[in-house]
PDB file of C-alpha atoms in Angstrom:
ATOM      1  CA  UNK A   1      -5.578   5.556 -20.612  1.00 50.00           C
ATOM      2  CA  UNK A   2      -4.589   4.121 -17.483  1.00 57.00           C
ATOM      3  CA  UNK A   3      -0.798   3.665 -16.392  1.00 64.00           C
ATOM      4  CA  UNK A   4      -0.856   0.333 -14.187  1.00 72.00           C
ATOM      5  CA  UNK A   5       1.974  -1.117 -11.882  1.00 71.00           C
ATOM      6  CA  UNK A   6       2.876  -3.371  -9.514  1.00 73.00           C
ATOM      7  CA  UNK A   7       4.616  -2.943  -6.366  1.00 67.00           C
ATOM      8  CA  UNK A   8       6.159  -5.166  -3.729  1.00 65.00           C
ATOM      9  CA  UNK A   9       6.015  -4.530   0.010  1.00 63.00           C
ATOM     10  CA  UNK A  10       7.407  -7.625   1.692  1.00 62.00           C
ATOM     11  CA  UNK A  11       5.707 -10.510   0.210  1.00 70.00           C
ATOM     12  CA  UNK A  12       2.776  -9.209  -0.771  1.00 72.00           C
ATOM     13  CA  UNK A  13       2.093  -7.507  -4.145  1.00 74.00           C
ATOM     14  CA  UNK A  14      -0.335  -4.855  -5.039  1.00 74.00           C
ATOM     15  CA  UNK A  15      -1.675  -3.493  -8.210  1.00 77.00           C
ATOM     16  CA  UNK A  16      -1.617   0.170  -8.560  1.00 75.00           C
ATOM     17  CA  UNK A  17      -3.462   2.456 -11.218  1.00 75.00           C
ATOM     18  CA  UNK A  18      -3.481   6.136 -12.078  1.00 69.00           C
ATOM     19  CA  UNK A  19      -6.308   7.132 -14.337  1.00 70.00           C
ATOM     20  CA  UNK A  20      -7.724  10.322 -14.664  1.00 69.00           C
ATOM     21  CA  UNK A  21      -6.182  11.618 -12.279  1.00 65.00           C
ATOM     22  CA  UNK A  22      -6.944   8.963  -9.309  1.00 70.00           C
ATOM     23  CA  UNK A  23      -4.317   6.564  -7.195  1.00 72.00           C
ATOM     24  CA  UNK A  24      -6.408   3.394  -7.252  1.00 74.00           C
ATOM     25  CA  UNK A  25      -4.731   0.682  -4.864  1.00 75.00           C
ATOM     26  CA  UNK A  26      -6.074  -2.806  -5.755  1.00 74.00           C
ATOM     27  CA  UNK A  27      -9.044  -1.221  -7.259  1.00 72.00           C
ATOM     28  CA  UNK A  28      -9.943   0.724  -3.797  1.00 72.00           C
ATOM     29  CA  UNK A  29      -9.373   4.478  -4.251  1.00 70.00           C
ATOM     30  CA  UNK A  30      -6.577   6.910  -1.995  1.00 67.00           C
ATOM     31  CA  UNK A  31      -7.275   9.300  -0.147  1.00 64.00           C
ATOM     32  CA  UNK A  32      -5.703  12.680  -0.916  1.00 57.00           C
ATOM     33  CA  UNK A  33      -5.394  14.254   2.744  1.00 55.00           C
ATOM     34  CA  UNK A  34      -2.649  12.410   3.179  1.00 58.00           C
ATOM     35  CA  UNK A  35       0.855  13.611   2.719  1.00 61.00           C
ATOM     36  CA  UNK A  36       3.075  11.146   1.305  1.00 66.00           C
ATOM     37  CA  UNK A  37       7.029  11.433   0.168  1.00 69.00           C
ATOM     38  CA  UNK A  38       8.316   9.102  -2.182  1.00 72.00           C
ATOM     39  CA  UNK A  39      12.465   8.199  -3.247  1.00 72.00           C
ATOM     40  CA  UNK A  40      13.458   6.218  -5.884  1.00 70.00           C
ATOM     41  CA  UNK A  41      16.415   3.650  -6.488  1.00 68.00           C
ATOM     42  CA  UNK A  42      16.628   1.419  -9.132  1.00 70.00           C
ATOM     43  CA  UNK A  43      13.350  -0.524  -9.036  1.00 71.00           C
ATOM     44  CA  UNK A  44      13.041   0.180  -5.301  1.00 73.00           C
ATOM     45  CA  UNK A  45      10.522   2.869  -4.000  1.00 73.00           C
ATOM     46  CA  UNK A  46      10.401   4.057  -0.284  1.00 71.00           C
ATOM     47  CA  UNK A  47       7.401   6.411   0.271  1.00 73.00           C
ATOM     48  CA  UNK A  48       7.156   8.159   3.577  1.00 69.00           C
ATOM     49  CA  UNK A  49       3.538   8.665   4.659  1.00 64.00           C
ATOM     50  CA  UNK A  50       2.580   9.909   7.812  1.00 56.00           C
ATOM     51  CA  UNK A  51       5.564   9.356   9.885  1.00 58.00           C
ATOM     52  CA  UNK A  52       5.694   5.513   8.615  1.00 63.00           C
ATOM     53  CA  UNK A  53       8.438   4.007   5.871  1.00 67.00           C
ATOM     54  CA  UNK A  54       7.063   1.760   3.231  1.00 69.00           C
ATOM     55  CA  UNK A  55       9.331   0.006   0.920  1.00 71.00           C
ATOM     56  CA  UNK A  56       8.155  -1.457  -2.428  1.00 69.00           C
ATOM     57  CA  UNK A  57      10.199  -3.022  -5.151  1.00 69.00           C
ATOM     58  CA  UNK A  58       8.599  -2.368  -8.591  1.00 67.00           C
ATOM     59  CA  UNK A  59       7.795  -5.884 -10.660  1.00 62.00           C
ATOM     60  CA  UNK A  60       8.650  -5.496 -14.281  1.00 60.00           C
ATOM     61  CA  UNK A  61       6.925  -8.328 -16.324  1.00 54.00           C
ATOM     62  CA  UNK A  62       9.831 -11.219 -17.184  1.00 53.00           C
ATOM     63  CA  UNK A  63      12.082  -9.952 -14.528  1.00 47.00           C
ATOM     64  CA  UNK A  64      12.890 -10.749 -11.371  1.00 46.00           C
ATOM     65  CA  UNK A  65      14.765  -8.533  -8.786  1.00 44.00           C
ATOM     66  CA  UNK A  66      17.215 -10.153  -6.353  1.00 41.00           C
ATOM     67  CA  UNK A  67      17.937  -8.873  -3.281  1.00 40.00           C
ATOM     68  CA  UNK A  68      21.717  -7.248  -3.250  1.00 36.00           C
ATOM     69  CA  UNK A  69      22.127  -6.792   0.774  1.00 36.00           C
ATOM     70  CA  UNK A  70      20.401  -9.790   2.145  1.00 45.00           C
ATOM     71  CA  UNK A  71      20.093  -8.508   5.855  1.00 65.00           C
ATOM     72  CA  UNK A  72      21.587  -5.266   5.448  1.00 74.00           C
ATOM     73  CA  UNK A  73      19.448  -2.248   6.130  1.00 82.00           C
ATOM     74  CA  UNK A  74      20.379   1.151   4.798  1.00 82.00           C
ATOM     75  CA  UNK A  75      18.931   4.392   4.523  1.00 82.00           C
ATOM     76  CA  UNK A  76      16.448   5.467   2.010  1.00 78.00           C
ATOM     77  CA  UNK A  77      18.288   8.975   1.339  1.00 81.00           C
ATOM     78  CA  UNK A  78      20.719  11.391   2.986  1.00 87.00           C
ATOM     79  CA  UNK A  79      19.214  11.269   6.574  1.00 90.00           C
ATOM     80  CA  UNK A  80      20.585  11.974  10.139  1.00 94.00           C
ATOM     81  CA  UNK A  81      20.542   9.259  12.550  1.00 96.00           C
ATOM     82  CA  UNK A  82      18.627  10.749  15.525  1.00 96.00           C
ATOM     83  CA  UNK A  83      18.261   7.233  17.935  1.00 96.00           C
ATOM     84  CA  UNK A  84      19.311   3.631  17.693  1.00 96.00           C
ATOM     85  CA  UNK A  85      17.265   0.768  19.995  1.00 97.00           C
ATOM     86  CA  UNK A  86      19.341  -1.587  18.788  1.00 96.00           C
ATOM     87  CA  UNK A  87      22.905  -3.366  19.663  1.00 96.00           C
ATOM     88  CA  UNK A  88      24.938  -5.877  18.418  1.00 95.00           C
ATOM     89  CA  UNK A  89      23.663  -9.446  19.814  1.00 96.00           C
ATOM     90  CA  UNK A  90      20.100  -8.117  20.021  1.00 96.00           C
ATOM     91  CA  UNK A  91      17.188 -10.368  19.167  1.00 96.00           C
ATOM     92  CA  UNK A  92      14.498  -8.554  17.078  1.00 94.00           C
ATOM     93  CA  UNK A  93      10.977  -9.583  15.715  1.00 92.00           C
ATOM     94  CA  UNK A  94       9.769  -8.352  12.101  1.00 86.00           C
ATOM     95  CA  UNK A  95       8.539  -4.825  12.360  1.00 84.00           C
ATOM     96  CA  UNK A  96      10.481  -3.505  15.603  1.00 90.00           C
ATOM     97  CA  UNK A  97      11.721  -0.414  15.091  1.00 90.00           C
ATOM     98  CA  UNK A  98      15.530  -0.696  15.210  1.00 92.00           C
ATOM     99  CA  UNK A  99      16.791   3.031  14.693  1.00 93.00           C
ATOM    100  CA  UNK A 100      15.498   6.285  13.574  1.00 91.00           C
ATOM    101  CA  UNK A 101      16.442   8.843  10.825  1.00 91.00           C
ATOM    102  CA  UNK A 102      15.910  12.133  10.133  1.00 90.00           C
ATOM    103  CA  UNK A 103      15.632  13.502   7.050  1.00 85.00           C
ATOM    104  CA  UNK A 104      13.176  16.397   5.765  1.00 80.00           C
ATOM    105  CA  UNK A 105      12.231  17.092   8.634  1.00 81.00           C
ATOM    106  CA  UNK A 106      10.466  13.492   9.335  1.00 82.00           C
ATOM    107  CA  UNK A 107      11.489  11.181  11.619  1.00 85.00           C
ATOM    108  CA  UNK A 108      11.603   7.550   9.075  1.00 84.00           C
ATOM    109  CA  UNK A 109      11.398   4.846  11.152  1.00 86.00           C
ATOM    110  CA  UNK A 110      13.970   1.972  10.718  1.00 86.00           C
ATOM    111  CA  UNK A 111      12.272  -1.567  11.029  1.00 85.00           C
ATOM    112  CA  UNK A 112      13.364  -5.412  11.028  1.00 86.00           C
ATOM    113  CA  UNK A 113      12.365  -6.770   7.767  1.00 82.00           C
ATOM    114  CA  UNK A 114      12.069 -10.169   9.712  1.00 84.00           C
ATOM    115  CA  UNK A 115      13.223 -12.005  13.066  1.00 89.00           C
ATOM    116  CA  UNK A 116      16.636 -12.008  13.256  1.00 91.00           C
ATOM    117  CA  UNK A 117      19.893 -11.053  15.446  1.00 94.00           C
ATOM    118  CA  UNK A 118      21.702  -7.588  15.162  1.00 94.00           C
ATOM    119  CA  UNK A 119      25.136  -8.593  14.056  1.00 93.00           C
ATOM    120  CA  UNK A 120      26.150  -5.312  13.713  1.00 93.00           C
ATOM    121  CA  UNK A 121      25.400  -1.429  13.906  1.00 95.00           C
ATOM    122  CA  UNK A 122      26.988   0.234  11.430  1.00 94.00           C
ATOM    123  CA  UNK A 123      26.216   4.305  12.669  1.00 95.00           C
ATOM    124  CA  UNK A 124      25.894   6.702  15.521  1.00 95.00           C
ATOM    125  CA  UNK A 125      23.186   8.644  17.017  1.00 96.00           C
ATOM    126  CA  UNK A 126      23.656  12.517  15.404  1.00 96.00           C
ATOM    127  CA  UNK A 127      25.656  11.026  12.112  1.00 95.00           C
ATOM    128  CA  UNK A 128      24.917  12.043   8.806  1.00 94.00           C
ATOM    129  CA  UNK A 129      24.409   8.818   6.923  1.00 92.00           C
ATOM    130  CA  UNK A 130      24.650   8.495   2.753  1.00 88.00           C
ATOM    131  CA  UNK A 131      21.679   6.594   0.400  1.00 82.00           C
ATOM    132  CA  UNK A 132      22.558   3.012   0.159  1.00 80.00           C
ATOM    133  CA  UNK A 133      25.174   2.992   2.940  1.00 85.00           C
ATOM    134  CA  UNK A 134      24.813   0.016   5.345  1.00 87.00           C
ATOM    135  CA  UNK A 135      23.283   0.881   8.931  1.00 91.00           C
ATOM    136  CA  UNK A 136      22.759  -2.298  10.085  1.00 92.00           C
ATOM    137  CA  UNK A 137      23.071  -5.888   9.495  1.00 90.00           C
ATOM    138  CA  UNK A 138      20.862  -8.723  10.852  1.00 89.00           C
ATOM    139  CA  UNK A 139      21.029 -12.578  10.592  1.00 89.00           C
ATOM    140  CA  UNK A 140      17.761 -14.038  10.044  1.00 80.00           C
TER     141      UNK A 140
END
């Protein structure tokens, strides 16, 4: 028996399987030499492969998940802020890295979910930031 689910990155969705023993993504096979790290909130996923963040939402049939911090980016987990690109007033473009954490020994790359302007940075380089807690804001 196969346990099936579908996650959210962005806009796009993708259909993932485990049977037998094997991650199939959208029907193509993963491959296990990669490491991966994965934290869960709520319906919200954040797995940590290779040096690179990806956030997925998890789709429940007849349910629909709506977004509490619209423009608010927060850490993943417990993480130490180790350098911020960004100030207040800054334009961004989806995808630009806007500060970096620390946490397990990886540096997790903060990005802009979309084009926007930094309204406001919320942390300093060498704090200790919380799950959840606000880091930065952006108007898109």
């Amino acid at each position: 028996m196969a346990d099936i689910l579908t996650l959210r990155a962005g806009s796009v969705d993708y259909r993932v399987e485990l049977r037998d023993g094997q991650i199939l993504v959208d029907g193509v096979p993963v491959e296990r030499s990669a490491q991966a790290w994965a934290v869960a909130d709520g319906d919200t996923r954040w797995v940590f492969i290779d040096g690179e963040v990806f956030e997925f939402e998890v789709q429940r049939q007849g349910r629909r998940k709506t977004a509490a911090h619209q423009g608010s980016l927060s850490a993943p987990m417990p993480a130490t802020v180790i350098r911020i690109n960004v100030a207040p007033g800054d334009a961004v473009k989806k995808g630009d890295t806007l500060l970096v954490l620390e946490a397990m020994k990886m540096e997790l790359p903060v990005r802009a979910p979309a084009d926007g302007v930094v309204d406001s940075v919320a942390c300093r380089t060498g704090e200790l930031v919380q799950a959840g807690v606000t880091l930065i804001h952006l108007t898109t």
